[in-house]
Short mmCIF file of C-alpha atoms in Angstrom, two decimals:
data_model
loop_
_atom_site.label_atom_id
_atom_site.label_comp_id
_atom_site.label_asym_id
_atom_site.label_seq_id
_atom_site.Cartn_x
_atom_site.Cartn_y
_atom_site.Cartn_z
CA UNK L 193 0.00 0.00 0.00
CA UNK L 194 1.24 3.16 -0.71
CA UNK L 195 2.45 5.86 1.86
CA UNK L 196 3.02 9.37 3.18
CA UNK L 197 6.46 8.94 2.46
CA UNK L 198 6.19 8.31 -0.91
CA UNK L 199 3.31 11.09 -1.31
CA UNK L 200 6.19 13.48 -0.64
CA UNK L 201 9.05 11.89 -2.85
CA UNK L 202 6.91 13.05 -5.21
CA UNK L 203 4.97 16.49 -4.06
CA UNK L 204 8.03 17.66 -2.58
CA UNK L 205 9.24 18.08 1.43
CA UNK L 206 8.81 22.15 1.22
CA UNK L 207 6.50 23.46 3.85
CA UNK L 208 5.41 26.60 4.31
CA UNK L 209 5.44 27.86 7.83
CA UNK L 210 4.62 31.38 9.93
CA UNK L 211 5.48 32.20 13.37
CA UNK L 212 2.87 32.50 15.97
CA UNK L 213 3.37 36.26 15.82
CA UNK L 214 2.60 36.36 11.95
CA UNK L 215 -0.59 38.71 11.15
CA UNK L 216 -3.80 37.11 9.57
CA UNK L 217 -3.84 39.89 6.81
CA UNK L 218 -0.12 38.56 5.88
CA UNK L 219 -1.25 34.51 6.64
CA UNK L 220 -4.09 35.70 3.58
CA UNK L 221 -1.68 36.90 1.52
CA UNK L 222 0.82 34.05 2.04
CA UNK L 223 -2.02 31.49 1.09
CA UNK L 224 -3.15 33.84 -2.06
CA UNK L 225 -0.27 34.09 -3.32
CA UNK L 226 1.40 30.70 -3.10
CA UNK L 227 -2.16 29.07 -3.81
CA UNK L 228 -2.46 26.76 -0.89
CA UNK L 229 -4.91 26.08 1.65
CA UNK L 230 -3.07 26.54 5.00
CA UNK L 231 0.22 27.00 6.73
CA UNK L 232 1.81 25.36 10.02
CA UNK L 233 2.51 27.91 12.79
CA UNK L 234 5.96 27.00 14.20
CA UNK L 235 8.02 28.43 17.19
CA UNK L 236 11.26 29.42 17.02
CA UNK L 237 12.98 26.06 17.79
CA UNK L 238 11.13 24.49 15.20
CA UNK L 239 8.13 22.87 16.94
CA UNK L 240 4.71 22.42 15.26
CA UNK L 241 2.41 24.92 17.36
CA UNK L 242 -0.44 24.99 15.03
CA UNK L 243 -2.04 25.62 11.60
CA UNK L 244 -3.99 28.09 10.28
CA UNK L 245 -6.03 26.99 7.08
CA UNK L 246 -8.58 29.19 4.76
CA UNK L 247 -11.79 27.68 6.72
CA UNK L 248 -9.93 29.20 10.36
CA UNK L 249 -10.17 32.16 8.40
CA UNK L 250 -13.40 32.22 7.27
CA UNK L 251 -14.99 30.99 10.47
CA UNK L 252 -12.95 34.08 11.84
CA UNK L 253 -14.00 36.56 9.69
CA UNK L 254 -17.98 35.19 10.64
CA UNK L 255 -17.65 35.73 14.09
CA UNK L 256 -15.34 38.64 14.11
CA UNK L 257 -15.53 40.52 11.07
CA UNK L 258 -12.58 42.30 9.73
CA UNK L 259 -10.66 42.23 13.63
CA UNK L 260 -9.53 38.79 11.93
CA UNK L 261 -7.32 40.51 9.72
CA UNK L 262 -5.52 42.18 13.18
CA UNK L 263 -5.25 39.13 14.80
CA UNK L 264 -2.10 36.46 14.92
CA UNK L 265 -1.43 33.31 13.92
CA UNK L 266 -0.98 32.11 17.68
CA UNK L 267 -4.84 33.63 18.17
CA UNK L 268 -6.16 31.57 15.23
CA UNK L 269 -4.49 28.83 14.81
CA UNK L 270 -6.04 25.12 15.14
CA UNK L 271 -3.68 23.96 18.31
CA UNK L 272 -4.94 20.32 18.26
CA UNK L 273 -3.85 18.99 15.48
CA UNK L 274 -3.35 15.14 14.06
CA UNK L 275 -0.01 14.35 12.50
CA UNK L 276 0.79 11.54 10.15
CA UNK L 277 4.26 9.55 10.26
CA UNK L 278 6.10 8.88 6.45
CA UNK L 279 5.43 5.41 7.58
CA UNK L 280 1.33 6.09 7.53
CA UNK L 281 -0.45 4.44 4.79
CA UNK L 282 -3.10 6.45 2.25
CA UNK L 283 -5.76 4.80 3.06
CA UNK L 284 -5.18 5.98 7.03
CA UNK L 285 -4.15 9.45 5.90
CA UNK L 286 -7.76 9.64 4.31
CA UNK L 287 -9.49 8.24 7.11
CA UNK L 288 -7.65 10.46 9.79
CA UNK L 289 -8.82 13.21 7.37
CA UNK L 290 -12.28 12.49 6.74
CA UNK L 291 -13.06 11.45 10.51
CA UNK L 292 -11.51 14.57 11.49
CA UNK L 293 -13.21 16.71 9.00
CA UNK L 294 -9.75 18.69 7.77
CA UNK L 295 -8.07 18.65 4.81
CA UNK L 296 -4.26 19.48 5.60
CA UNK L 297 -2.24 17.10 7.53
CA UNK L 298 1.50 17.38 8.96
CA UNK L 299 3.44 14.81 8.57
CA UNK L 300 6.25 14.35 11.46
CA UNK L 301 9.31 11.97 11.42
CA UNK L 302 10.01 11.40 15.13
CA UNK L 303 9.70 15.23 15.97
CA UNK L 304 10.96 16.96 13.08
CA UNK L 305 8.32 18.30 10.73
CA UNK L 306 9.38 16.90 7.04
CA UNK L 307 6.17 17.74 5.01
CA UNK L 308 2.22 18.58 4.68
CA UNK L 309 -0.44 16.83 2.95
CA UNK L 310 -3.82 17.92 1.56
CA UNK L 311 -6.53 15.57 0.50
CA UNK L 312 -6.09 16.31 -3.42
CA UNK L 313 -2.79 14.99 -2.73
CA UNK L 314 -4.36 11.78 -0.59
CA UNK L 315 -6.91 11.63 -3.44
CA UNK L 316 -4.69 11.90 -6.37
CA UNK L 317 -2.69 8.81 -4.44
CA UNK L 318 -5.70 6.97 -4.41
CA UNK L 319 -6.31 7.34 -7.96
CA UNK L 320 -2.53 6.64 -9.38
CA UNK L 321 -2.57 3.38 -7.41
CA UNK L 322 -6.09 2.52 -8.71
CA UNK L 323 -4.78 3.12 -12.00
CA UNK L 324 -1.36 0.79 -11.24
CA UNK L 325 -4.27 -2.55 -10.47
CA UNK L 326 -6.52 -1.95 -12.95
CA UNK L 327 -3.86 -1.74 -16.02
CA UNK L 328 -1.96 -5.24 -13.62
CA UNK L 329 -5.06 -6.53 -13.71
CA UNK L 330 -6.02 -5.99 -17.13
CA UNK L 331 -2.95 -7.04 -18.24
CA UNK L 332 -3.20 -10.32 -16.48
CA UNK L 333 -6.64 -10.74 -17.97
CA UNK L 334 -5.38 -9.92 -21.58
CA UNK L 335 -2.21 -12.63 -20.74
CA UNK L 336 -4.72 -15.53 -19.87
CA UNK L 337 -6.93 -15.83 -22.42
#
């Protein structure tokens, strides 16, 4: 079954991160212009705090108006957060995602943060090694006959 590990191999390991003290009105920016759906709040020495993704945001902006904007990462930020290992399989990724009801998840080796999922990226997994047994499988087929 395929992996987290091998998700990144071939997304790529770069995350991007703020600092708890990062404003909401830059976090917006960040995400517009780098066309992503969240980033990981980190402190100084590196350790996952947090993440603040577009629905924070939005659930923000609700209930506060345009104060969200003025606010910090630290204030925002989702602090309870699930983290998969490189060792987690797709299929757990998507379940951990889809009980949870997120769509961005760290993934952690030991304690040191080496990449971030979304679901199009579980999904498009999903798909690729769908692909990989059906075109085995056909090609078994086609062998037998």
């Amino acid at each position: 079954m395929t992996t987290v590990a091998l998700i990144l191999k071939h997304k790529g390991y770069q995350v991007t991160t703020v600092t708890p003290t990062a404003l909401v009105s830059e976090i917006v920016a960040l995400l517009s212009h780098r066309r992503i759906g969240a980033v990981l709040v980190m402190d100084q020495t590196e350790q996952l705090l947090g993440i603040v993704s577009e629905r924070d945001v939005v659930c923000s902006l609700a209930a506060n108006g345009e104060k969200t904007l003025e606010m910090t990462a630290g204030q925002l930020m989702t602090r309870a957060i699930l983290v998969a290992r490189p060792d987690t399989t797709v299929a757990e990724a998507m379940q951990m995602m889809t009980v949870g009801r997120f769509r961005h998840l760290p993934v952690m080796d030991h304690d040191t943060l080496v990449g971030l999922i979304s679901i199009g990226d579980v999904v498009k997994a999903r798909i690729m090694h769908q692909d990989t047994v059906v075109e085995s499988l056909t090609a078994y087929v086609a062998g037998s006959v």
